Amino acid sequence: LVLDATHPYAAEVTVNIREACENTAVSYVRVLREGGVHKDAVYVENTEAAVDYLKHVSGNVLLTTGSKELSAYTEIPGYQERMFARVLSIQNVIETCRMLGFEGKNLIAMQGPFTLELNLALMQQFHIRYLVTKDGGSAGGFAEKAQAAAQSGAALVVLRRPEECGETAEEILQRCRELL
C-alpha cells in the first residue's frame, strides 16, 4: 500500500506515484490535507489567473508560491520593483530567480515554516498590498499567511487547489484500526 501524502499542488508527483502503483499492482490511496478557508480572500484558479488579477492592481506583492511558476509573474508590468518572491534558499532556485529578474531586496530566500510574526514583518518591511499563496493547509502555514494579510490590510490571493480524490489521514487510520 502506498499512501501519497505529497503537497496538494504536487500534481505531477501524484500522477507519477499513481502510475507506478498501477504498473506494479500496488494499492494507492491519496491522503487529503485539510485546507484552509479565508472568507475575504481572492481565490483564483491557477497561476495565470493570479498574474491576470495582479496586472490590474497596484501595490507591492509578496509571492509565497515557490519558484516553479515564478516566470509567469514576469509578465506583470514593473514586476522587478513590486514583486517580492519568497523561495527556498537553494542555489539553483536562487540562480533561476536572479535570471528572471528577482534579486536584491525582491528575492527573499528562506526555509519555512514561517510564523505570523515573520510574515507580518516581511509584509510591513516591503509595504505588501497583496500576498499570493497556495492553500497548503496548516502544514503549509496558510493560517499564518492569511492572518498576516488580514492584520496588515493586504489582500490574500489564493491559488485554488487541484481537484483531488482520496481520504483524510483520520479516515485512513480508522480503516486500519478496523482491519486489526
PDB file of C-alpha atoms in Angstrom:
ATOM      1  CA  LEU A   1       0.000   0.000   0.000  1.00  0.00           C
ATOM      2  CA  VAL A   2       1.267   3.451  -0.908  1.00  0.00           C
ATOM      3  CA  LEU A   3      -0.105   6.471   0.910  1.00  0.00           C
ATOM      4  CA  ASP A   4       0.508   9.561  -1.208  1.00  0.00           C
ATOM      5  CA  ALA A   5       0.796  12.442   1.262  1.00  0.00           C
ATOM      6  CA  THR A   6       2.620  14.832  -1.059  1.00  0.00           C
ATOM      7  CA  HIS A   7       1.765  18.535  -1.204  1.00  0.00           C
ATOM      8  CA  PRO A   8      -1.750  19.227  -2.581  1.00  0.00           C
ATOM      9  CA  TYR A   9      -0.228  21.154  -5.513  1.00  0.00           C
ATOM     10  CA  ALA A  10       2.344  18.467  -6.401  1.00  0.00           C
ATOM     11  CA  ALA A  11       0.063  17.163  -9.153  1.00  0.00           C
ATOM     12  CA  GLU A  12       2.859  15.830 -11.362  1.00  0.00           C
ATOM     13  CA  VAL A  13       4.402  13.855  -8.497  1.00  0.00           C
ATOM     14  CA  THR A  14       0.990  12.417  -7.602  1.00  0.00           C
ATOM     15  CA  VAL A  15       0.433  11.317 -11.217  1.00  0.00           C
ATOM     16  CA  ASN A  16       3.835   9.582 -11.215  1.00  0.00           C
ATOM     17  CA  ILE A  17       3.153   7.818  -7.909  1.00  0.00           C
ATOM     18  CA  ARG A  18      -0.306   6.696  -9.043  1.00  0.00           C
ATOM     19  CA  GLU A  19       1.085   5.373 -12.360  1.00  0.00           C
ATOM     20  CA  ALA A  20       3.884   3.490 -10.591  1.00  0.00           C
ATOM     21  CA  CYS A  21       1.315   1.859  -8.319  1.00  0.00           C
ATOM     22  CA  GLU A  22      -0.890   0.894 -11.267  1.00  0.00           C
ATOM     23  CA  ASN A  23       2.112  -0.557 -13.145  1.00  0.00           C
ATOM     24  CA  THR A  24       3.175  -2.657 -10.152  1.00  0.00           C
ATOM     25  CA  ALA A  25      -0.297  -3.643  -8.875  1.00  0.00           C
ATOM     26  CA  VAL A  26       0.282  -1.863  -5.569  1.00  0.00           C
ATOM     27  CA  SER A  27      -2.697  -0.296  -3.781  1.00  0.00           C
ATOM     28  CA  TYR A  28      -2.732   3.503  -3.798  1.00  0.00           C
ATOM     29  CA  VAL A  29      -4.522   5.992  -1.543  1.00  0.00           C
ATOM     30  CA  ARG A  30      -4.240   9.773  -1.799  1.00  0.00           C
ATOM     31  CA  VAL A  31      -4.055  11.404   1.631  1.00  0.00           C
ATOM     32  CA  LEU A  32      -6.086  14.605   1.581  1.00  0.00           C
ATOM     33  CA  ARG A  33      -4.650  17.532   3.509  1.00  0.00           C
ATOM     34  CA  GLU A  34      -7.163  19.716   5.285  1.00  0.00           C
ATOM     35  CA  GLY A  35      -7.475  23.043   3.566  1.00  0.00           C
ATOM     36  CA  GLY A  36      -7.832  26.494   4.970  1.00  0.00           C
ATOM     37  CA  VAL A  37     -10.674  28.862   4.264  1.00  0.00           C
ATOM     38  CA  HIS A  38     -10.472  32.621   4.305  1.00  0.00           C
ATOM     39  CA  LYS A  39     -13.733  34.409   3.554  1.00  0.00           C
ATOM     40  CA  ASP A  40     -12.066  37.638   2.404  1.00  0.00           C
ATOM     41  CA  ALA A  41      -9.527  36.018   0.079  1.00  0.00           C
ATOM     42  CA  VAL A  42      -9.433  36.429  -3.684  1.00  0.00           C
ATOM     43  CA  TYR A  43      -9.473  32.852  -5.000  1.00  0.00           C
ATOM     44  CA  VAL A  44      -8.017  32.273  -8.469  1.00  0.00           C
ATOM     45  CA  GLU A  45      -7.925  29.067 -10.491  1.00  0.00           C
ATOM     46  CA  ASN A  46      -4.201  28.986 -11.233  1.00  0.00           C
ATOM     47  CA  THR A  47      -1.005  30.989 -11.624  1.00  0.00           C
ATOM     48  CA  GLU A  48      -2.133  32.523 -14.914  1.00  0.00           C
ATOM     49  CA  ALA A  49      -5.306  33.827 -13.276  1.00  0.00           C
ATOM     50  CA  ALA A  50      -3.245  35.262 -10.398  1.00  0.00           C
ATOM     51  CA  VAL A  51      -0.994  37.044 -12.894  1.00  0.00           C
ATOM     52  CA  ASP A  52      -4.015  38.428 -14.729  1.00  0.00           C
ATOM     53  CA  TYR A  53      -5.504  39.691 -11.468  1.00  0.00           C
ATOM     54  CA  LEU A  54      -2.226  41.309 -10.360  1.00  0.00           C
ATOM     55  CA  LYS A  55      -1.804  43.062 -13.727  1.00  0.00           C
ATOM     56  CA  HIS A  56      -4.890  45.123 -12.893  1.00  0.00           C
ATOM     57  CA  VAL A  57      -3.997  46.241  -9.377  1.00  0.00           C
ATOM     58  CA  SER A  58      -1.266  48.428  -7.954  1.00  0.00           C
ATOM     59  CA  GLY A  59       0.944  47.889  -4.960  1.00  0.00           C
ATOM     60  CA  ASN A  60       3.641  45.510  -3.824  1.00  0.00           C
ATOM     61  CA  VAL A  61       3.122  41.745  -3.946  1.00  0.00           C
ATOM     62  CA  LEU A  62       4.624  39.002  -1.774  1.00  0.00           C
ATOM     63  CA  LEU A  63       4.780  35.757  -3.767  1.00  0.00           C
ATOM     64  CA  THR A  64       4.854  32.715  -1.473  1.00  0.00           C
ATOM     65  CA  THR A  65       4.023  30.055  -4.056  1.00  0.00           C
ATOM     66  CA  GLY A  66       7.587  28.917  -4.708  1.00  0.00           C
ATOM     67  CA  SER A  67       9.884  29.220  -7.676  1.00  0.00           C
ATOM     68  CA  LYS A  68       8.399  26.646 -10.067  1.00  0.00           C
ATOM     69  CA  GLU A  69       5.986  29.057 -11.779  1.00  0.00           C
ATOM     70  CA  LEU A  70       7.753  32.302 -10.932  1.00  0.00           C
ATOM     71  CA  SER A  71       8.445  33.074 -14.586  1.00  0.00           C
ATOM     72  CA  ALA A  72       4.716  33.709 -15.180  1.00  0.00           C
ATOM     73  CA  TYR A  73       4.863  36.732 -12.846  1.00  0.00           C
ATOM     74  CA  THR A  74       7.435  38.427 -15.094  1.00  0.00           C
ATOM     75  CA  GLU A  75       4.512  39.339 -17.390  1.00  0.00           C
ATOM     76  CA  ILE A  76       3.320  41.882 -14.829  1.00  0.00           C
ATOM     77  CA  PRO A  77       4.419  45.412 -15.688  1.00  0.00           C
ATOM     78  CA  GLY A  78       7.004  46.652 -13.182  1.00  0.00           C
ATOM     79  CA  TYR A  79       7.395  43.207 -11.619  1.00  0.00           C
ATOM     80  CA  GLN A  80      11.066  43.794 -10.790  1.00  0.00           C
ATOM     81  CA  GLU A  81      10.120  46.633  -8.450  1.00  0.00           C
ATOM     82  CA  ARG A  82       6.808  45.457  -6.977  1.00  0.00           C
ATOM     83  CA  MET A  83       7.097  41.655  -6.789  1.00  0.00           C
ATOM     84  CA  PHE A  84       8.860  40.088  -3.803  1.00  0.00           C
ATOM     85  CA  ALA A  85       9.496  36.355  -4.199  1.00  0.00           C
ATOM     86  CA  ARG A  86       9.937  34.203  -1.092  1.00  0.00           C
ATOM     87  CA  VAL A  87      11.610  30.981  -2.165  1.00  0.00           C
ATOM     88  CA  LEU A  88      13.756  28.210  -0.727  1.00  0.00           C
ATOM     89  CA  SER A  89      17.400  29.090  -0.155  1.00  0.00           C
ATOM     90  CA  ILE A  90      18.728  26.535  -2.623  1.00  0.00           C
ATOM     91  CA  GLN A  91      21.470  27.635  -5.014  1.00  0.00           C
ATOM     92  CA  ASN A  92      19.770  26.598  -8.272  1.00  0.00           C
ATOM     93  CA  VAL A  93      16.471  28.181  -7.134  1.00  0.00           C
ATOM     94  CA  ILE A  94      18.226  31.458  -6.362  1.00  0.00           C
ATOM     95  CA  GLU A  95      20.039  31.400  -9.706  1.00  0.00           C
ATOM     96  CA  THR A  96      16.759  30.811 -11.549  1.00  0.00           C
ATOM     97  CA  CYS A  97      15.129  33.690  -9.666  1.00  0.00           C
ATOM     98  CA  ARG A  98      18.013  36.018 -10.485  1.00  0.00           C
ATOM     99  CA  MET A  99      17.845  35.074 -14.179  1.00  0.00           C
ATOM    100  CA  LEU A 100      14.146  36.022 -14.100  1.00  0.00           C
ATOM    101  CA  GLY A 101      14.971  39.422 -12.595  1.00  0.00           C
ATOM    102  CA  PHE A 102      14.157  38.669  -8.950  1.00  0.00           C
ATOM    103  CA  GLU A 103      17.180  39.742  -6.944  1.00  0.00           C
ATOM    104  CA  GLY A 104      18.332  42.055  -4.192  1.00  0.00           C
ATOM    105  CA  LYS A 105      15.537  43.046  -1.827  1.00  0.00           C
ATOM    106  CA  ASN A 106      12.967  41.445  -4.166  1.00  0.00           C
ATOM    107  CA  LEU A 107      14.347  37.959  -3.518  1.00  0.00           C
ATOM    108  CA  ILE A 108      13.736  36.517  -0.062  1.00  0.00           C
ATOM    109  CA  ALA A 109      15.425  33.118   0.253  1.00  0.00           C
ATOM    110  CA  MET A 110      14.324  31.322   3.417  1.00  0.00           C
ATOM    111  CA  GLN A 111      13.216  27.937   4.690  1.00  0.00           C
ATOM    112  CA  GLY A 112       9.829  27.745   6.435  1.00  0.00           C
ATOM    113  CA  PRO A 113       7.723  27.235   8.337  1.00  0.00           C
ATOM    114  CA  PHE A 114       7.016  30.925   8.832  1.00  0.00           C
ATOM    115  CA  THR A 115       5.320  32.390  11.876  1.00  0.00           C
ATOM    116  CA  LEU A 116       2.645  35.047  11.841  1.00  0.00           C
ATOM    117  CA  GLU A 117       5.213  37.499  13.204  1.00  0.00           C
ATOM    118  CA  LEU A 118       7.723  36.823  10.434  1.00  0.00           C
ATOM    119  CA  ASN A 119       5.065  37.080   7.731  1.00  0.00           C
ATOM    120  CA  LEU A 120       3.876  40.369   9.242  1.00  0.00           C
ATOM    121  CA  ALA A 121       7.414  41.736   9.492  1.00  0.00           C
ATOM    122  CA  LEU A 122       8.117  40.968   5.818  1.00  0.00           C
ATOM    123  CA  MET A 123       4.827  42.484   4.737  1.00  0.00           C
ATOM    124  CA  GLN A 124       5.445  45.647   6.723  1.00  0.00           C
ATOM    125  CA  GLN A 125       9.080  45.933   5.612  1.00  0.00           C
ATOM    126  CA  PHE A 126       8.176  45.780   1.926  1.00  0.00           C
ATOM    127  CA  HIS A 127       4.779  47.553   2.110  1.00  0.00           C
ATOM    128  CA  ILE A 128       2.956  44.500   0.762  1.00  0.00           C
ATOM    129  CA  ARG A 129      -0.585  45.075  -0.523  1.00  0.00           C
ATOM    130  CA  TYR A 130      -1.130  41.538  -1.949  1.00  0.00           C
ATOM    131  CA  LEU A 131       0.044  38.188  -0.603  1.00  0.00           C
ATOM    132  CA  VAL A 132      -0.123  35.331  -3.132  1.00  0.00           C
ATOM    133  CA  THR A 133      -0.235  31.832  -1.688  1.00  0.00           C
ATOM    134  CA  LYS A 134      -1.335  28.276  -2.213  1.00  0.00           C
ATOM    135  CA  ASP A 135      -3.694  26.649   0.252  1.00  0.00           C
ATOM    136  CA  GLY A 136      -1.236  24.269   1.859  1.00  0.00           C
ATOM    137  CA  GLY A 137      -3.401  23.945   4.955  1.00  0.00           C
ATOM    138  CA  SER A 138      -1.887  24.144   8.411  1.00  0.00           C
ATOM    139  CA  ALA A 139       1.229  22.250   7.318  1.00  0.00           C
ATOM    140  CA  GLY A 140       1.843  24.915   4.665  1.00  0.00           C
ATOM    141  CA  GLY A 141       1.360  27.860   7.018  1.00  0.00           C
ATOM    142  CA  PHE A 142      -1.870  29.011   5.362  1.00  0.00           C
ATOM    143  CA  ALA A 143      -3.414  30.338   8.584  1.00  0.00           C
ATOM    144  CA  GLU A 144      -0.319  32.392   9.423  1.00  0.00           C
ATOM    145  CA  LYS A 145      -0.257  33.940   5.952  1.00  0.00           C
ATOM    146  CA  ALA A 146      -3.997  34.657   5.996  1.00  0.00           C
ATOM    147  CA  GLN A 147      -3.759  36.241   9.440  1.00  0.00           C
ATOM    148  CA  ALA A 148      -0.744  38.335   8.433  1.00  0.00           C
ATOM    149  CA  ALA A 149      -2.580  39.584   5.351  1.00  0.00           C
ATOM    150  CA  ALA A 150      -5.628  40.485   7.421  1.00  0.00           C
ATOM    151  CA  GLN A 151      -3.615  42.269  10.113  1.00  0.00           C
ATOM    152  CA  SER A 152      -1.574  44.241   7.608  1.00  0.00           C
ATOM    153  CA  GLY A 153      -4.558  45.188   5.449  1.00  0.00           C
ATOM    154  CA  ALA A 154      -3.229  43.269   2.436  1.00  0.00           C
ATOM    155  CA  ALA A 155      -5.385  41.242   0.071  1.00  0.00           C
ATOM    156  CA  LEU A 156      -4.869  37.486   0.219  1.00  0.00           C
ATOM    157  CA  VAL A 157      -4.737  35.924  -3.263  1.00  0.00           C
ATOM    158  CA  VAL A 158      -5.110  32.130  -3.086  1.00  0.00           C
ATOM    159  CA  LEU A 159      -4.431  29.676  -5.899  1.00  0.00           C
ATOM    160  CA  ARG A 160      -7.176  27.060  -5.755  1.00  0.00           C
ATOM    161  CA  ARG A 161      -6.125  23.504  -5.080  1.00  0.00           C
ATOM    162  CA  PRO A 162      -6.235  20.973  -7.883  1.00  0.00           C
ATOM    163  CA  GLU A 163      -9.208  18.614  -7.563  1.00  0.00           C
ATOM    164  CA  GLU A 164      -8.293  15.534  -5.565  1.00  0.00           C
ATOM    165  CA  CYS A 165      -9.907  12.247  -4.655  1.00  0.00           C
ATOM    166  CA  GLY A 166      -8.731  10.420  -1.576  1.00  0.00           C
ATOM    167  CA  GLU A 167      -9.165  10.129   2.158  1.00  0.00           C
ATOM    168  CA  THR A 168      -8.146  12.179   5.152  1.00  0.00           C
ATOM    169  CA  ALA A 169      -5.427  10.819   7.410  1.00  0.00           C
ATOM    170  CA  GLU A 170      -8.056  10.199  10.092  1.00  0.00           C
ATOM    171  CA  GLU A 171     -10.212   8.181   7.683  1.00  0.00           C
ATOM    172  CA  ILE A 172      -7.207   6.064   6.704  1.00  0.00           C
ATOM    173  CA  LEU A 173      -6.253   5.465  10.337  1.00  0.00           C
ATOM    174  CA  GLN A 174      -9.812   4.458  11.149  1.00  0.00           C
ATOM    175  CA  ARG A 175      -9.819   1.940   8.297  1.00  0.00           C
ATOM    176  CA  CYS A 176      -6.521   0.499   9.547  1.00  0.00           C
ATOM    177  CA  ARG A 177      -7.917   0.184  13.097  1.00  0.00           C
ATOM    178  CA  GLU A 178     -10.927  -1.696  11.746  1.00  0.00           C
ATOM    179  CA  LEU A 179      -8.635  -4.167   9.973  1.00  0.00           C
ATOM    180  CA  LEU A 180      -6.780  -5.048  13.199  1.00  0.00           C
TER     181      LEU A 180
END
